[in-house]
């Protein structure tokens, strides 16, 4: 295969799929009945240091045993990975190879946490140190008293910071951060209402520094500061970008521009300066813990082979359900309020990366690519959408994510009930229940994977994010597609510009809607 540093053996790929298609899929219950060692064989644990000065171990356990993967499937998927050039592609990812050939770029998000070439890691460390100095200076009052930060960005420049700020500031926020993404002015007005302009910093996060939503919101935020009597609104702006020259041109002082490398993709950028609002809210030590959790997963992903590699094993399950069982969606339920925004984050990561129809070479892909990622929070979702999961006609592989340590200080009954519900759902989906009354029968045999974090802290969040980055990459390699471009988002942007200019050959429906909406 060209473009990713690996070689695809098309004959080997076809043979592996043929082998997979020929296998009969036993019911999950049968997989357990015939194999006492199944849970151990299908569970992975990834660990890291519990703290910067601690030798104690923390980590996450991932139980894949309630998927339909057995020895035969795993062997065939390992053959598929080999034929797809997985090892070489992974090496190319971490060594700065051009893994994004349509844009001629490497993908160096790993280097942000120390997993890259020495030069990339050195550059990332220098940029992180620069961000750390600015964060600390702001905490010490260099820009006056800063209590709030309105972090403006969209897509990859907002979803990661929003998730991390929401997850990690439940107990304490050094600065009260509001992430605003939507161009709908209501979103920004809501942030204004929650912030004291005299004590508010504006962080403008945009890889390109051209995104219309972000630049319009940034202009309005500056206007709000000025109209509220802030003497030097421009002095309250920090820019987080891979286009520092554009930020300077827009008016941000160079000392408050935090750059990141062009080779870091938007949806892979939380660990770059795009994470500045997170660092501002939780401090650099916590930010470093997030990086350390991600690094532990990088190390695992780089070194573990075949089925021992947890993100690759997750990709095997994804491919199994999407390509062999026709599943069009995959659901993620976080049994932890702190991870409420994780499904949103994963939607962009997985759907913008792998929602493609052509291979790296530009040929049509020979099967379905990314399923629709969706999900929510347990136990809420149980009372809303789980009916379909248990008895609906769609087969939906589910990921459950929970933490052993509670995040609340209330009666332990809260956390116990949360956890027992999480485990009960996976068990119920698998076991099902016969009934003479068809309306009360559960077919069962429905797959799930359970992620059990020791604690839902910064390191675990970093680990979860890196896990899903690598799972997404592994899926892309198995399908032969480029996960690092996103040309599918461009056409709509171009037509919006045409509507704005009133120039374009619009279809009758759009013309009528433009008239009705007052856009002509
Ligand atoms: O429109 C999609 C997209 O380009 C995403 O890939 C990206 O995360 C988002 O827009 C924001 O882009 P930027 O960070 O350049 O403002």
Coordinates of N, CA and C in Angstrom, one line a residue, residues 413-514:
X413 N -24.4 4.3 48.3 CA -25.5 3.6 47.5 C -25.6 4.2 46.1
X414 N -25.2 5.5 45.9 CA -25.3 6.1 44.6 C -24.4 5.3 43.6
X415 N -23.1 5.2 44.0 CA -22.1 4.6 43.1 C -22.4 3.2 42.9
X416 N -22.7 2.5 44.0 CA -23.0 1.1 43.9 C -24.2 0.8 42.9
X417 N -25.2 1.6 43.0 CA -26.3 1.4 42.1 C -25.9 1.7 40.7
X418 N -25.1 2.8 40.5 CA -24.6 3.1 39.2 C -23.8 1.9 38.5
X419 N -22.9 1.4 39.3 CA -22.1 0.3 38.8 C -22.9 -1.0 38.6
X420 N -23.8 -1.3 39.5 CA -24.5 -2.5 39.3 C -25.5 -2.4 38.1
X421 N -26.0 -1.2 37.8 CA -26.8 -1.1 36.6 C -25.9 -1.3 35.4
X422 N -24.7 -0.7 35.4 CA -23.9 -0.8 34.2 C -23.6 -2.3 33.9
X423 N -23.2 -3.0 35.0 CA -22.9 -4.4 34.8 C -24.1 -5.2 34.4
X424 N -25.3 -4.9 35.0 CA -26.5 -5.6 34.7 C -26.9 -5.4 33.2
X425 N -26.7 -4.3 32.6 CA -27.1 -4.1 31.2 C -26.3 -5.0 30.3
X426 N -24.9 -5.0 30.5 CA -24.1 -5.9 29.7 C -24.6 -7.4 29.8
X427 N -24.8 -7.8 31.1 CA -25.3 -9.1 31.3 C -26.6 -9.4 30.7
X428 N -27.5 -8.5 30.8 CA -28.9 -8.7 30.2 C -28.8 -8.7 28.7
X429 N -28.1 -7.8 28.1 CA -28.0 -7.8 26.6 C -27.5 -9.2 26.2
X430 N -26.5 -9.7 26.9 CA -26.0 -11.0 26.5 C -26.9 -12.2 26.8
X431 N -27.4 -12.2 28.0 CA -28.2 -13.4 28.4 C -29.6 -13.5 27.7
X432 N -30.3 -12.3 27.6 CA -31.6 -12.3 27.1 C -32.5 -13.1 28.1
X433 N -33.8 -13.3 27.7 CA -34.7 -14.0 28.5 C -35.8 -14.5 27.7
X434 N -36.1 -15.8 27.8 CA -37.2 -16.4 27.0 C -38.5 -16.1 27.7
X435 N -39.5 -16.0 26.9 CA -40.9 -15.8 27.5 C -41.9 -16.3 26.5
X436 N -43.0 -16.9 27.0 CA -44.0 -17.3 26.1 C -44.7 -16.1 25.4
X437 N -44.6 -15.0 26.1 CA -45.2 -13.8 25.6 C -44.2 -13.1 24.7
X438 N -44.4 -13.1 23.4 CA -43.3 -12.5 22.6 C -42.9 -11.0 23.0
X439 N -43.9 -10.3 23.5 CA -43.6 -8.9 23.9 C -42.6 -8.8 25.1
X440 N -42.6 -9.9 25.8 CA -41.8 -9.9 27.0 C -40.5 -10.8 26.9
X441 N -40.2 -11.2 25.7 CA -39.0 -12.0 25.4 C -37.9 -11.1 25.0
X442 N -36.7 -11.5 25.5 CA -35.5 -10.8 25.1 C -34.6 -11.8 24.3
X443 N -34.2 -11.4 23.1 CA -33.4 -12.4 22.3 C -32.0 -12.6 22.9
X444 N -31.5 -11.6 23.5 CA -30.1 -11.8 24.1 C -29.1 -11.9 23.0
X445 N -27.9 -12.4 23.4 CA -26.8 -12.6 22.4 C -26.4 -11.3 21.8
X446 N -26.6 -10.2 22.5 CA -26.2 -8.8 22.1 C -24.9 -8.4 22.7
X447 N -23.9 -8.0 21.9 CA -22.6 -7.8 22.4 C -22.3 -6.5 23.1
X448 N -21.3 -6.6 24.0 CA -20.9 -5.3 24.6 C -19.4 -5.5 25.1
X449 N -18.8 -4.3 25.3 CA -17.4 -4.3 25.8 C -17.5 -3.4 27.0
X450 N -16.8 -3.7 28.1 CA -16.9 -2.9 29.3 C -15.5 -2.4 29.6
X451 N -15.4 -1.0 29.8 CA -14.2 -0.4 30.2 C -14.4 0.0 31.7
X452 N -13.5 -0.6 32.5 CA -13.6 -0.3 33.9 C -12.4 0.5 34.4
X453 N -12.5 1.8 34.6 CA -11.4 2.6 35.1 C -11.2 2.5 36.6
X454 N -10.0 2.4 37.0 CA -9.8 2.4 38.5 C -10.4 3.7 39.1
X455 N -10.2 4.8 38.4 CA -10.7 6.1 38.8 C -10.9 6.9 37.5
X456 N -11.9 7.8 37.6 CA -12.1 8.7 36.4 C -11.3 10.0 36.6
X457 N -10.0 9.9 36.5 CA -9.2 11.1 36.8 C -8.5 11.6 35.5
X458 N -7.6 12.5 35.6 CA -7.0 13.1 34.4 C -6.3 12.0 33.6
X459 N -5.5 11.2 34.3 CA -4.7 10.1 33.6 C -5.7 9.2 32.8
X460 N -6.8 8.8 33.5 CA -7.7 7.9 32.8 C -8.4 8.5 31.6
X461 N -8.7 9.8 31.7 CA -9.3 10.5 30.6 C -8.3 10.5 29.4
X462 N -7.0 10.8 29.7 CA -6.0 10.8 28.7 C -5.9 9.4 28.0
X463 N -5.9 8.4 28.9 CA -5.8 7.0 28.4 C -7.0 6.7 27.5
X464 N -8.2 7.1 27.9 CA -9.4 6.8 27.1 C -9.4 7.4 25.8
X465 N -8.9 8.7 25.8 CA -8.8 9.4 24.5 C -7.8 8.8 23.6
X466 N -6.6 8.5 24.1 CA -5.6 7.9 23.3 C -6.0 6.5 22.8
X467 N -6.7 5.8 23.6 CA -7.2 4.4 23.3 C -8.1 4.6 22.0
X468 N -9.0 5.6 22.0 CA -9.9 5.7 20.9 C -9.3 6.3 19.7
X469 N -8.2 7.1 19.9 CA -7.5 7.6 18.7 C -6.8 6.3 18.0
X470 N -6.3 5.5 18.8 CA -5.6 4.3 18.2 C -6.6 3.3 17.6
X471 N -7.7 3.1 18.3 CA -8.7 2.2 17.8 C -9.2 2.7 16.4
X472 N -9.4 4.0 16.3 CA -9.8 4.7 15.0 C -8.7 4.4 14.0
X473 N -7.5 4.6 14.3 CA -6.4 4.4 13.4 C -6.3 2.9 12.9
X474 N -6.4 2.0 13.9 CA -6.4 0.6 13.6 C -7.5 0.2 12.6
X475 N -8.7 0.7 12.9 CA -9.8 0.5 12.0 C -9.5 1.0 10.6
X476 N -8.9 2.2 10.5 CA -8.6 2.8 9.2 C -7.6 1.9 8.4
X477 N -6.6 1.4 9.2 CA -5.6 0.6 8.5 C -6.3 -0.7 8.0
X478 N -7.1 -1.3 8.8 CA -7.8 -2.6 8.4 C -8.7 -2.3 7.1
X479 N -9.2 -1.1 7.0 CA -10.1 -0.8 5.9 C -9.3 -0.2 4.7
X480 N -8.1 0.2 5.0 CA -7.3 0.8 3.9 C -7.6 2.2 3.6
X481 N -8.2 2.9 4.6 CA -8.5 4.3 4.3 C -7.7 5.3 5.1
X482 N -7.7 6.5 4.7 CA -7.0 7.6 5.4 C -7.8 8.3 6.4
X483 N -7.5 8.1 7.7 CA -8.4 8.6 8.8 C -8.1 10.1 9.1
X484 N -7.1 10.7 8.4 CA -6.6 12.0 8.8 C -7.0 13.2 7.9
X485 N -7.8 12.9 6.9 CA -8.3 14.1 6.1 C -9.9 14.1 6.4
X486 N -10.5 15.2 5.9 CA -12.0 15.3 6.1 C -12.6 16.2 5.1
X487 N -12.3 15.8 3.8 CA -12.8 16.6 2.7 C -14.3 16.7 2.7
X488 N -15.0 15.7 3.3 CA -16.5 15.7 3.3 C -17.1 16.9 3.9
X489 N -16.4 17.7 4.7 CA -17.0 18.8 5.4 C -16.9 20.1 4.5
X490 N -16.2 20.0 3.4 CA -15.9 21.2 2.6 C -17.1 21.7 1.8
X491 N -17.8 20.8 1.1 CA -18.8 21.2 0.2 C -19.9 22.1 0.8
X492 N -20.4 21.7 2.0 CA -21.4 22.5 2.7 C -20.9 23.9 3.0
X493 N -19.6 23.9 3.4 CA -19.1 25.3 3.7 C -19.1 26.1 2.5
X494 N -18.7 25.6 1.3 CA -18.6 26.3 0.1 C -20.0 26.8 -0.3
X495 N -21.0 25.9 -0.2 CA -22.4 26.3 -0.6 C -22.9 27.4 0.4
X496 N -22.6 27.3 1.7 CA -23.0 28.4 2.6 C -22.4 29.7 2.1
X497 N -21.2 29.7 1.6 CA -20.6 31.0 1.1 C -21.4 31.5 -0.1
X498 N -21.8 30.5 -1.0 CA -22.5 30.9 -2.2 C -23.9 31.5 -1.8
X499 N -24.5 30.9 -0.7 CA -25.8 31.5 -0.3 C -25.6 32.9 0.2
X500 N -24.5 33.0 1.0 CA -24.2 34.4 1.6 C -24.0 35.4 0.4
X501 N -23.3 35.0 -0.6 CA -23.1 35.9 -1.7 C -24.2 36.0 -2.7
X502 N -25.2 35.1 -2.5 CA -26.4 35.1 -3.4 C -26.0 34.6 -4.8
X503 N -24.8 34.0 -4.9 CA -24.4 33.5 -6.2 C -24.3 32.0 -6.2
X504 N -25.0 31.4 -7.1 CA -24.9 29.9 -7.2 C -26.1 29.4 -7.9
X505 N -25.9 28.1 -8.3 CA -27.0 27.5 -9.1 C -27.7 26.6 -8.1
X506 N -28.6 27.2 -7.3 CA -29.3 26.5 -6.2 C -30.5 25.7 -6.8
X507 N -30.7 24.5 -6.1 CA -31.9 23.7 -6.5 C -33.2 24.5 -6.1
X508 N -34.3 24.1 -6.6 CA -35.6 24.8 -6.3 C -35.9 24.8 -4.8
X509 N -35.7 23.6 -4.2 CA -36.0 23.5 -2.8 C -35.2 24.6 -2.0
X510 N -33.9 24.6 -2.2 CA -33.0 25.5 -1.5 C -33.4 26.9 -1.8
X511 N -33.7 27.2 -3.1 CA -34.1 28.6 -3.4 C -35.3 29.0 -2.7
X512 N -36.3 28.1 -2.6 CA -37.5 28.5 -1.9 C -37.2 28.7 -0.4
X513 N -36.4 27.8 0.2 CA -36.0 28.0 1.6 C -35.3 29.2 1.9
X514 N -34.4 29.6 0.9 CA -33.6 30.9 1.1 C -34.6 32.1 1.1

